[in-house]
Amino acid sequence: NLTVIVKDTSNNPVSGADIELVSPSGSTTNYTSTNSDWKVGNPANDLTYVLTVGNYTTQITVPAGYRLVDTCDVSYTAKVENEQTATITYILEKAGNVKVTVTDETTGKPIPGAKVEVVVGKDSNGDDVIVSGTTGNDGSVTLEDLPTGSNTVKVTEVPEGYDIPDDQTVTVEQGQTTEVPFVVESKGSITVTVTEKSTGEPIQGATVALQNSDGTPVKDKTTNTAITGTTDADGKIVFDKLPNGN
């Protein structure tokens, strides 16, 4: 026989998982897990059904609200021997989704082409397991089958002309989709050149300040102080990472 165990991280049995069994001859049979450890027999779950000796491969389809733990594979192969019972164990954890939306801070318009990711754990080699996606024309992307609890959502790439926003930590609930909005700032620039009127020679050391169209100073969002600069030897000063506007 071949016993397949489908359980959660607390060792509780999980029902509703679909198992595809491939026999040594290549034929396939589908089964659905119940609320206990179960033996693979025929489709009617006749537990007295005896498998022929050979290698059998299983592939699991996880029920909604769960995901395989990162150290567990989707498919396993077990050898069934005469008068022996082989065992394959699948371990699941509760899962949910996040829907990430990326928009322009100034216009509110959606930003397509932003890359988003969540590191959900480590694989058997100790490498990060990453769930990722790219926003569509509506500026959104849904990352599915994330482990429940605290997850950090990152925007790792944005179209040219925007700054990458800070990461957000959200709580994922089983079977639910958590909305995660990101607002990105544009990063336009202004180059100011100061020259002597009669000769056109650059003037170094001139202090330049930026104002909004209403006459108020443009302020640095981190320090809340007016943005100013001093021209270099070429008479130039560049103000970058500026928001859209006049």
PDB file of C-alpha atoms in Angstrom:
ATOM      1  CA  ASN A   1       0.000   0.000   0.000  1.00  0.00           C
ATOM      2  CA  LEU A   2       0.874   3.664  -0.230  1.00  0.00           C
ATOM      3  CA  THR A   3      -0.226   5.915   2.631  1.00  0.00           C
ATOM      4  CA  VAL A   4      -0.432   9.648   1.897  1.00  0.00           C
ATOM      5  CA  ILE A   5      -0.587  12.011   4.876  1.00  0.00           C
ATOM      6  CA  VAL A   6      -1.772  15.583   4.354  1.00  0.00           C
ATOM      7  CA  LYS A   7      -1.477  17.662   7.514  1.00  0.00           C
ATOM      8  CA  ASP A   8      -0.897  21.220   8.703  1.00  0.00           C
ATOM      9  CA  THR A   9       2.036  22.562  10.693  1.00  0.00           C
ATOM     10  CA  SER A  10       0.236  21.629  13.927  1.00  0.00           C
ATOM     11  CA  ASN A  11      -0.067  17.995  12.772  1.00  0.00           C
ATOM     12  CA  ASN A  12      -3.811  18.332  12.177  1.00  0.00           C
ATOM     13  CA  PRO A  13      -5.136  16.484   9.100  1.00  0.00           C
ATOM     14  CA  VAL A  14      -6.177  18.671   6.144  1.00  0.00           C
ATOM     15  CA  SER A  15      -9.051  17.629   3.919  1.00  0.00           C
ATOM     16  CA  GLY A  16      -9.752  18.644   0.334  1.00  0.00           C
ATOM     17  CA  ALA A  17      -6.289  18.164  -1.145  1.00  0.00           C
ATOM     18  CA  ASP A  18      -6.352  16.523  -4.580  1.00  0.00           C
ATOM     19  CA  ILE A  19      -3.705  13.895  -5.200  1.00  0.00           C
ATOM     20  CA  GLU A  20      -2.768  12.608  -8.621  1.00  0.00           C
ATOM     21  CA  LEU A  21      -1.170   9.162  -8.470  1.00  0.00           C
ATOM     22  CA  VAL A  22       0.955   7.919 -11.357  1.00  0.00           C
ATOM     23  CA  SER A  23       1.523   4.159 -11.377  1.00  0.00           C
ATOM     24  CA  PRO A  24       4.644   2.341 -12.620  1.00  0.00           C
ATOM     25  CA  SER A  25       2.828   1.778 -15.920  1.00  0.00           C
ATOM     26  CA  GLY A  26       2.147   5.503 -16.302  1.00  0.00           C
ATOM     27  CA  SER A  27      -1.599   5.395 -15.671  1.00  0.00           C
ATOM     28  CA  THR A  28      -3.054   8.119 -13.431  1.00  0.00           C
ATOM     29  CA  THR A  29      -5.727   8.077 -10.732  1.00  0.00           C
ATOM     30  CA  ASN A  30      -7.024  11.036  -8.714  1.00  0.00           C
ATOM     31  CA  TYR A  31      -7.893  11.038  -5.025  1.00  0.00           C
ATOM     32  CA  THR A  32      -9.065  13.609  -2.483  1.00  0.00           C
ATOM     33  CA  SER A  33      -7.745  13.623   1.089  1.00  0.00           C
ATOM     34  CA  THR A  34     -10.139  13.170   4.000  1.00  0.00           C
ATOM     35  CA  ASN A  35      -9.832  14.335   7.599  1.00  0.00           C
ATOM     36  CA  SER A  36      -7.417  11.561   8.494  1.00  0.00           C
ATOM     37  CA  ASP A  37      -4.398   9.752   7.162  1.00  0.00           C
ATOM     38  CA  TRP A  38      -5.600   7.741   4.202  1.00  0.00           C
ATOM     39  CA  LYS A  39      -4.345   4.933   2.054  1.00  0.00           C
ATOM     40  CA  VAL A  40      -4.356   5.066  -1.694  1.00  0.00           C
ATOM     41  CA  GLY A  41      -6.679   2.360  -2.985  1.00  0.00           C
ATOM     42  CA  ASN A  42      -9.111   2.624  -5.848  1.00  0.00           C
ATOM     43  CA  PRO A  43     -11.230   5.751  -6.540  1.00  0.00           C
ATOM     44  CA  ALA A  44     -13.861   4.459  -4.078  1.00  0.00           C
ATOM     45  CA  ASN A  45     -11.225   4.511  -1.294  1.00  0.00           C
ATOM     46  CA  ASP A  46     -11.344   0.731  -0.895  1.00  0.00           C
ATOM     47  CA  LEU A  47      -8.576   0.436   1.682  1.00  0.00           C
ATOM     48  CA  THR A  48      -8.133  -3.278   0.957  1.00  0.00           C
ATOM     49  CA  TYR A  49      -7.033  -2.475  -2.571  1.00  0.00           C
ATOM     50  CA  VAL A  50      -3.426  -3.566  -3.052  1.00  0.00           C
ATOM     51  CA  LEU A  51      -1.034  -1.694  -5.326  1.00  0.00           C
ATOM     52  CA  THR A  52       1.344  -3.600  -7.539  1.00  0.00           C
ATOM     53  CA  VAL A  53       5.023  -3.379  -6.635  1.00  0.00           C
ATOM     54  CA  GLY A  54       6.896  -0.456  -8.194  1.00  0.00           C
ATOM     55  CA  ASN A  55       7.543   3.270  -8.083  1.00  0.00           C
ATOM     56  CA  TYR A  56       4.538   5.560  -7.664  1.00  0.00           C
ATOM     57  CA  THR A  57       4.575   9.342  -8.092  1.00  0.00           C
ATOM     58  CA  THR A  58       2.149  11.662  -6.346  1.00  0.00           C
ATOM     59  CA  GLN A  59       1.363  15.296  -7.142  1.00  0.00           C
ATOM     60  CA  ILE A  60      -0.735  17.445  -4.833  1.00  0.00           C
ATOM     61  CA  THR A  61      -3.172  20.250  -5.576  1.00  0.00           C
ATOM     62  CA  VAL A  62      -3.489  22.213  -2.351  1.00  0.00           C
ATOM     63  CA  PRO A  63      -6.988  23.214  -1.168  1.00  0.00           C
ATOM     64  CA  ALA A  64      -7.960  26.888  -0.980  1.00  0.00           C
ATOM     65  CA  GLY A  65      -6.639  28.696   2.090  1.00  0.00           C
ATOM     66  CA  TYR A  66      -3.467  26.609   2.302  1.00  0.00           C
ATOM     67  CA  ARG A  67      -0.005  26.436   0.773  1.00  0.00           C
ATOM     68  CA  LEU A  68       2.796  23.895   0.895  1.00  0.00           C
ATOM     69  CA  VAL A  69       5.498  24.734   3.401  1.00  0.00           C
ATOM     70  CA  ASP A  70       8.652  25.868   1.643  1.00  0.00           C
ATOM     71  CA  THR A  71      10.549  22.656   2.434  1.00  0.00           C
ATOM     72  CA  CYS A  72       7.828  20.465   0.906  1.00  0.00           C
ATOM     73  CA  ASP A  73       7.700  19.543  -2.787  1.00  0.00           C
ATOM     74  CA  VAL A  74       4.599  19.324  -4.958  1.00  0.00           C
ATOM     75  CA  SER A  75       5.565  15.879  -6.255  1.00  0.00           C
ATOM     76  CA  TYR A  76       7.123  12.837  -4.603  1.00  0.00           C
ATOM     77  CA  THR A  77       8.031   9.326  -5.733  1.00  0.00           C
ATOM     78  CA  ALA A  78       7.793   6.326  -3.399  1.00  0.00           C
ATOM     79  CA  LYS A  79       8.636   2.682  -3.950  1.00  0.00           C
ATOM     80  CA  VAL A  80       5.894   0.222  -3.033  1.00  0.00           C
ATOM     81  CA  GLU A  81       7.321  -3.170  -2.084  1.00  0.00           C
ATOM     82  CA  ASN A  82       5.720  -6.523  -1.396  1.00  0.00           C
ATOM     83  CA  GLU A  83       3.780  -6.592   1.912  1.00  0.00           C
ATOM     84  CA  GLN A  84       5.119  -3.144   2.804  1.00  0.00           C
ATOM     85  CA  THR A  85       3.419   0.246   3.175  1.00  0.00           C
ATOM     86  CA  ALA A  86       5.220   3.285   1.758  1.00  0.00           C
ATOM     87  CA  THR A  87       4.378   6.730   3.173  1.00  0.00           C
ATOM     88  CA  ILE A  88       4.375  10.187   1.595  1.00  0.00           C
ATOM     89  CA  THR A  89       3.725  13.212   3.798  1.00  0.00           C
ATOM     90  CA  TYR A  90       2.608  16.655   2.658  1.00  0.00           C
ATOM     91  CA  ILE A  91       2.712  19.520   5.154  1.00  0.00           C
ATOM     92  CA  LEU A  92       0.532  22.592   4.528  1.00  0.00           C
ATOM     93  CA  GLU A  93       0.265  25.974   6.192  1.00  0.00           C
ATOM     94  CA  LYS A  94      -2.581  28.442   6.180  1.00  0.00           C
ATOM     95  CA  ALA A  95      -2.421  30.989   3.347  1.00  0.00           C
ATOM     96  CA  GLY A  96      -3.976  34.184   2.039  1.00  0.00           C
ATOM     97  CA  ASN A  97      -3.354  36.803  -0.650  1.00  0.00           C
ATOM     98  CA  VAL A  98      -2.315  40.430  -0.957  1.00  0.00           C
ATOM     99  CA  LYS A  99      -3.454  42.817  -3.668  1.00  0.00           C
ATOM    100  CA  VAL A 100      -0.840  45.515  -4.240  1.00  0.00           C
ATOM    101  CA  THR A 101      -1.771  48.790  -5.947  1.00  0.00           C
ATOM    102  CA  VAL A 102       0.854  51.323  -7.060  1.00  0.00           C
ATOM    103  CA  THR A 103      -0.222  54.878  -7.952  1.00  0.00           C
ATOM    104  CA  ASP A 104       1.399  58.229  -8.747  1.00  0.00           C
ATOM    105  CA  GLU A 105       1.454  60.527  -5.700  1.00  0.00           C
ATOM    106  CA  THR A 106       0.659  63.678  -7.681  1.00  0.00           C
ATOM    107  CA  THR A 107      -1.873  62.470 -10.246  1.00  0.00           C
ATOM    108  CA  GLY A 108      -3.287  59.389  -8.525  1.00  0.00           C
ATOM    109  CA  LYS A 109      -2.932  57.486 -11.790  1.00  0.00           C
ATOM    110  CA  PRO A 110      -2.009  53.768 -11.708  1.00  0.00           C
ATOM    111  CA  ILE A 111       1.609  52.790 -12.321  1.00  0.00           C
ATOM    112  CA  PRO A 112       1.971  49.684 -14.529  1.00  0.00           C
ATOM    113  CA  GLY A 113       5.251  47.795 -14.674  1.00  0.00           C
ATOM    114  CA  ALA A 114       6.164  48.044 -10.986  1.00  0.00           C
ATOM    115  CA  LYS A 115       7.698  44.843  -9.613  1.00  0.00           C
ATOM    116  CA  VAL A 116       6.506  43.627  -6.223  1.00  0.00           C
ATOM    117  CA  GLU A 117       7.685  40.773  -4.017  1.00  0.00           C
ATOM    118  CA  VAL A 118       7.242  39.050  -0.672  1.00  0.00           C
ATOM    119  CA  VAL A 119       9.856  36.755   0.873  1.00  0.00           C
ATOM    120  CA  VAL A 120       7.755  33.936   2.327  1.00  0.00           C
ATOM    121  CA  GLY A 121      10.480  31.755   3.837  1.00  0.00           C
ATOM    122  CA  LYS A 122      13.490  29.570   3.130  1.00  0.00           C
ATOM    123  CA  ASP A 123      13.723  26.458   0.994  1.00  0.00           C
ATOM    124  CA  SER A 124      15.555  23.263   1.952  1.00  0.00           C
ATOM    125  CA  ASN A 125      18.820  24.847   0.737  1.00  0.00           C
ATOM    126  CA  GLY A 126      18.355  27.917   2.923  1.00  0.00           C
ATOM    127  CA  ASP A 127      17.627  30.215  -0.018  1.00  0.00           C
ATOM    128  CA  ASP A 128      14.843  32.797   0.057  1.00  0.00           C
ATOM    129  CA  VAL A 129      11.491  31.699  -1.348  1.00  0.00           C
ATOM    130  CA  ILE A 130       9.990  34.717  -3.110  1.00  0.00           C
ATOM    131  CA  VAL A 131       6.479  35.319  -4.404  1.00  0.00           C
ATOM    132  CA  SER A 132       6.584  38.153  -6.952  1.00  0.00           C
ATOM    133  CA  GLY A 133       4.567  39.883  -9.632  1.00  0.00           C
ATOM    134  CA  THR A 134       4.334  42.973 -11.841  1.00  0.00           C
ATOM    135  CA  THR A 135       1.544  45.542 -11.794  1.00  0.00           C
ATOM    136  CA  GLY A 136      -0.736  45.623 -14.827  1.00  0.00           C
ATOM    137  CA  ASN A 137      -2.348  48.564 -16.613  1.00  0.00           C
ATOM    138  CA  ASP A 138      -4.573  49.181 -13.579  1.00  0.00           C
ATOM    139  CA  GLY A 139      -1.488  49.494 -11.360  1.00  0.00           C
ATOM    140  CA  SER A 140      -2.329  46.367  -9.371  1.00  0.00           C
ATOM    141  CA  VAL A 141      -1.087  42.810  -8.933  1.00  0.00           C
ATOM    142  CA  THR A 142      -2.288  40.043  -6.610  1.00  0.00           C
ATOM    143  CA  LEU A 143       0.286  37.827  -4.899  1.00  0.00           C
ATOM    144  CA  GLU A 144      -1.371  34.548  -3.968  1.00  0.00           C
ATOM    145  CA  ASP A 145      -0.782  31.785  -1.430  1.00  0.00           C
ATOM    146  CA  LEU A 146       1.236  33.756   1.101  1.00  0.00           C
ATOM    147  CA  PRO A 147       1.640  32.376   4.627  1.00  0.00           C
ATOM    148  CA  THR A 148      -0.769  33.873   7.146  1.00  0.00           C
ATOM    149  CA  GLY A 149       0.522  36.340   9.705  1.00  0.00           C
ATOM    150  CA  SER A 150       3.012  39.160   9.249  1.00  0.00           C
ATOM    151  CA  ASN A 151       4.480  39.601   5.754  1.00  0.00           C
ATOM    152  CA  THR A 152       6.683  42.358   4.344  1.00  0.00           C
ATOM    153  CA  VAL A 153       5.647  43.601   0.910  1.00  0.00           C
ATOM    154  CA  LYS A 154       8.351  45.261  -1.179  1.00  0.00           C
ATOM    155  CA  VAL A 155       8.253  47.264  -4.398  1.00  0.00           C
ATOM    156  CA  THR A 156      11.602  46.364  -5.923  1.00  0.00           C
ATOM    157  CA  GLU A 157      11.397  48.135  -9.298  1.00  0.00           C
ATOM    158  CA  VAL A 158       9.421  51.091 -10.629  1.00  0.00           C
ATOM    159  CA  PRO A 159       9.325  52.747 -14.059  1.00  0.00           C
ATOM    160  CA  GLU A 160      11.952  55.385 -14.805  1.00  0.00           C
ATOM    161  CA  GLY A 161      11.147  58.699 -13.199  1.00  0.00           C
ATOM    162  CA  TYR A 162       9.882  57.328  -9.878  1.00  0.00           C
ATOM    163  CA  ASP A 163      11.382  56.546  -6.488  1.00  0.00           C
ATOM    164  CA  ILE A 164      10.975  53.124  -4.895  1.00  0.00           C
ATOM    165  CA  PRO A 165       8.644  53.476  -1.878  1.00  0.00           C
ATOM    166  CA  ASP A 166       9.291  52.127   1.606  1.00  0.00           C
ATOM    167  CA  ASP A 167       8.400  48.511   2.394  1.00  0.00           C
ATOM    168  CA  GLN A 168       5.105  47.756   4.112  1.00  0.00           C
ATOM    169  CA  THR A 169       4.403  45.070   6.703  1.00  0.00           C
ATOM    170  CA  VAL A 170       0.875  43.650   6.572  1.00  0.00           C
ATOM    171  CA  THR A 171      -1.082  40.867   8.233  1.00  0.00           C
ATOM    172  CA  VAL A 172      -2.332  38.147   5.896  1.00  0.00           C
ATOM    173  CA  GLU A 173      -5.506  36.284   6.896  1.00  0.00           C
ATOM    174  CA  GLN A 174      -6.382  32.746   5.789  1.00  0.00           C
ATOM    175  CA  GLY A 175      -8.452  32.719   2.609  1.00  0.00           C
ATOM    176  CA  GLN A 176      -8.603  36.529   2.499  1.00  0.00           C
ATOM    177  CA  THR A 177      -7.071  39.158   0.195  1.00  0.00           C
ATOM    178  CA  THR A 178      -5.378  42.062   1.967  1.00  0.00           C
ATOM    179  CA  GLU A 179      -5.214  45.395   0.107  1.00  0.00           C
ATOM    180  CA  VAL A 180      -1.758  47.025   0.112  1.00  0.00           C
ATOM    181  CA  PRO A 181      -1.607  50.484  -1.535  1.00  0.00           C
ATOM    182  CA  PHE A 182       1.719  52.061  -2.476  1.00  0.00           C
ATOM    183  CA  VAL A 183       2.066  55.697  -3.547  1.00  0.00           C
ATOM    184  CA  VAL A 184       5.226  56.529  -5.501  1.00  0.00           C
ATOM    185  CA  GLU A 185       6.889  59.885  -5.953  1.00  0.00           C
ATOM    186  CA  SER A 186       8.171  61.149  -9.261  1.00  0.00           C
ATOM    187  CA  LYS A 187      11.777  62.257  -9.410  1.00  0.00           C
ATOM    188  CA  GLY A 188      12.046  64.981 -12.008  1.00  0.00           C
ATOM    189  CA  SER A 189      14.951  67.433 -11.966  1.00  0.00           C
ATOM    190  CA  ILE A 190      15.728  71.077 -12.654  1.00  0.00           C
ATOM    191  CA  THR A 191      19.153  72.327 -13.739  1.00  0.00           C
ATOM    192  CA  VAL A 192      19.850  75.997 -13.016  1.00  0.00           C
ATOM    193  CA  THR A 193      22.742  77.823 -14.741  1.00  0.00           C
ATOM    194  CA  VAL A 194      23.962  81.232 -13.587  1.00  0.00           C
ATOM    195  CA  THR A 195      26.177  83.289 -15.913  1.00  0.00           C
ATOM    196  CA  GLU A 196      27.586  86.806 -16.094  1.00  0.00           C
ATOM    197  CA  LYS A 197      25.276  88.859 -18.340  1.00  0.00           C
ATOM    198  CA  SER A 198      27.865  90.592 -20.485  1.00  0.00           C
ATOM    199  CA  THR A 199      30.444  87.812 -20.864  1.00  0.00           C
ATOM    200  CA  GLY A 200      28.386  84.650 -20.452  1.00  0.00           C
ATOM    201  CA  GLU A 201      30.977  83.330 -18.037  1.00  0.00           C
ATOM    202  CA  PRO A 202      29.646  80.890 -15.386  1.00  0.00           C
ATOM    203  CA  ILE A 203      29.260  82.250 -11.879  1.00  0.00           C
ATOM    204  CA  GLN A 204      30.284  79.940  -9.089  1.00  0.00           C
ATOM    205  CA  GLY A 205      28.868  80.248  -5.574  1.00  0.00           C
ATOM    206  CA  ALA A 206      25.458  81.672  -6.402  1.00  0.00           C
ATOM    207  CA  THR A 207      22.774  80.459  -3.975  1.00  0.00           C
ATOM    208  CA  VAL A 208      19.586  79.231  -5.636  1.00  0.00           C
ATOM    209  CA  ALA A 209      16.292  78.392  -3.922  1.00  0.00           C
ATOM    210  CA  LEU A 210      13.198  76.676  -5.300  1.00  0.00           C
ATOM    211  CA  GLN A 211       9.665  77.963  -4.878  1.00  0.00           C
ATOM    212  CA  ASN A 212       6.284  76.492  -5.689  1.00  0.00           C
ATOM    213  CA  SER A 213       4.008  78.341  -8.091  1.00  0.00           C
ATOM    214  CA  ASP A 214       2.291  80.021  -5.113  1.00  0.00           C
ATOM    215  CA  GLY A 215       5.591  81.453  -3.903  1.00  0.00           C
ATOM    216  CA  THR A 216       6.099  79.081  -0.993  1.00  0.00           C
ATOM    217  CA  PRO A 217       9.463  77.345  -0.682  1.00  0.00           C
ATOM    218  CA  VAL A 218       9.880  73.779  -1.920  1.00  0.00           C
ATOM    219  CA  LYS A 219      10.826  71.760   1.158  1.00  0.00           C
ATOM    220  CA  ASP A 220      12.799  68.593   1.678  1.00  0.00           C
ATOM    221  CA  LYS A 221      10.341  65.946   2.919  1.00  0.00           C
ATOM    222  CA  THR A 222      12.902  64.448   5.293  1.00  0.00           C
ATOM    223  CA  THR A 223      14.180  67.607   6.985  1.00  0.00           C
ATOM    224  CA  ASN A 224      11.194  69.901   6.254  1.00  0.00           C
ATOM    225  CA  THR A 225      13.637  72.684   5.317  1.00  0.00           C
ATOM    226  CA  ALA A 226      13.678  74.791   2.168  1.00  0.00           C
ATOM    227  CA  ILE A 227      15.611  73.268  -0.711  1.00  0.00           C
ATOM    228  CA  THR A 228      18.571  75.433  -1.746  1.00  0.00           C
ATOM    229  CA  GLY A 229      21.852  74.888  -3.527  1.00  0.00           C
ATOM    230  CA  THR A 230      25.032  76.607  -4.655  1.00  0.00           C
ATOM    231  CA  THR A 231      26.303  76.750  -8.225  1.00  0.00           C
ATOM    232  CA  ASP A 232      29.495  74.885  -9.057  1.00  0.00           C
ATOM    233  CA  ALA A 233      32.498  75.958 -11.164  1.00  0.00           C
ATOM    234  CA  ASP A 234      30.348  75.619 -14.290  1.00  0.00           C
ATOM    235  CA  GLY A 235      27.734  77.899 -12.791  1.00  0.00           C
ATOM    236  CA  LYS A 236      25.286  75.002 -12.433  1.00  0.00           C
ATOM    237  CA  ILE A 237      23.188  73.478  -9.699  1.00  0.00           C
ATOM    238  CA  VAL A 238      20.936  70.424 -10.178  1.00  0.00           C
ATOM    239  CA  PHE A 239      17.839  69.840  -8.067  1.00  0.00           C
ATOM    240  CA  ASP A 240      16.663  66.255  -8.469  1.00  0.00           C
ATOM    241  CA  LYS A 241      13.964  63.959  -7.104  1.00  0.00           C
ATOM    242  CA  LEU A 242      11.415  66.745  -7.401  1.00  0.00           C
ATOM    243  CA  PRO A 243       7.657  66.152  -7.360  1.00  0.00           C
ATOM    244  CA  ASN A 244       5.641  66.931 -10.466  1.00  0.00           C
ATOM    245  CA  GLY A 245       4.317  70.475 -10.654  1.00  0.00           C
ATOM    246  CA  ASN A 246       5.322  74.096 -11.287  1.00  0.00           C
TER     247      ASN A 246
END
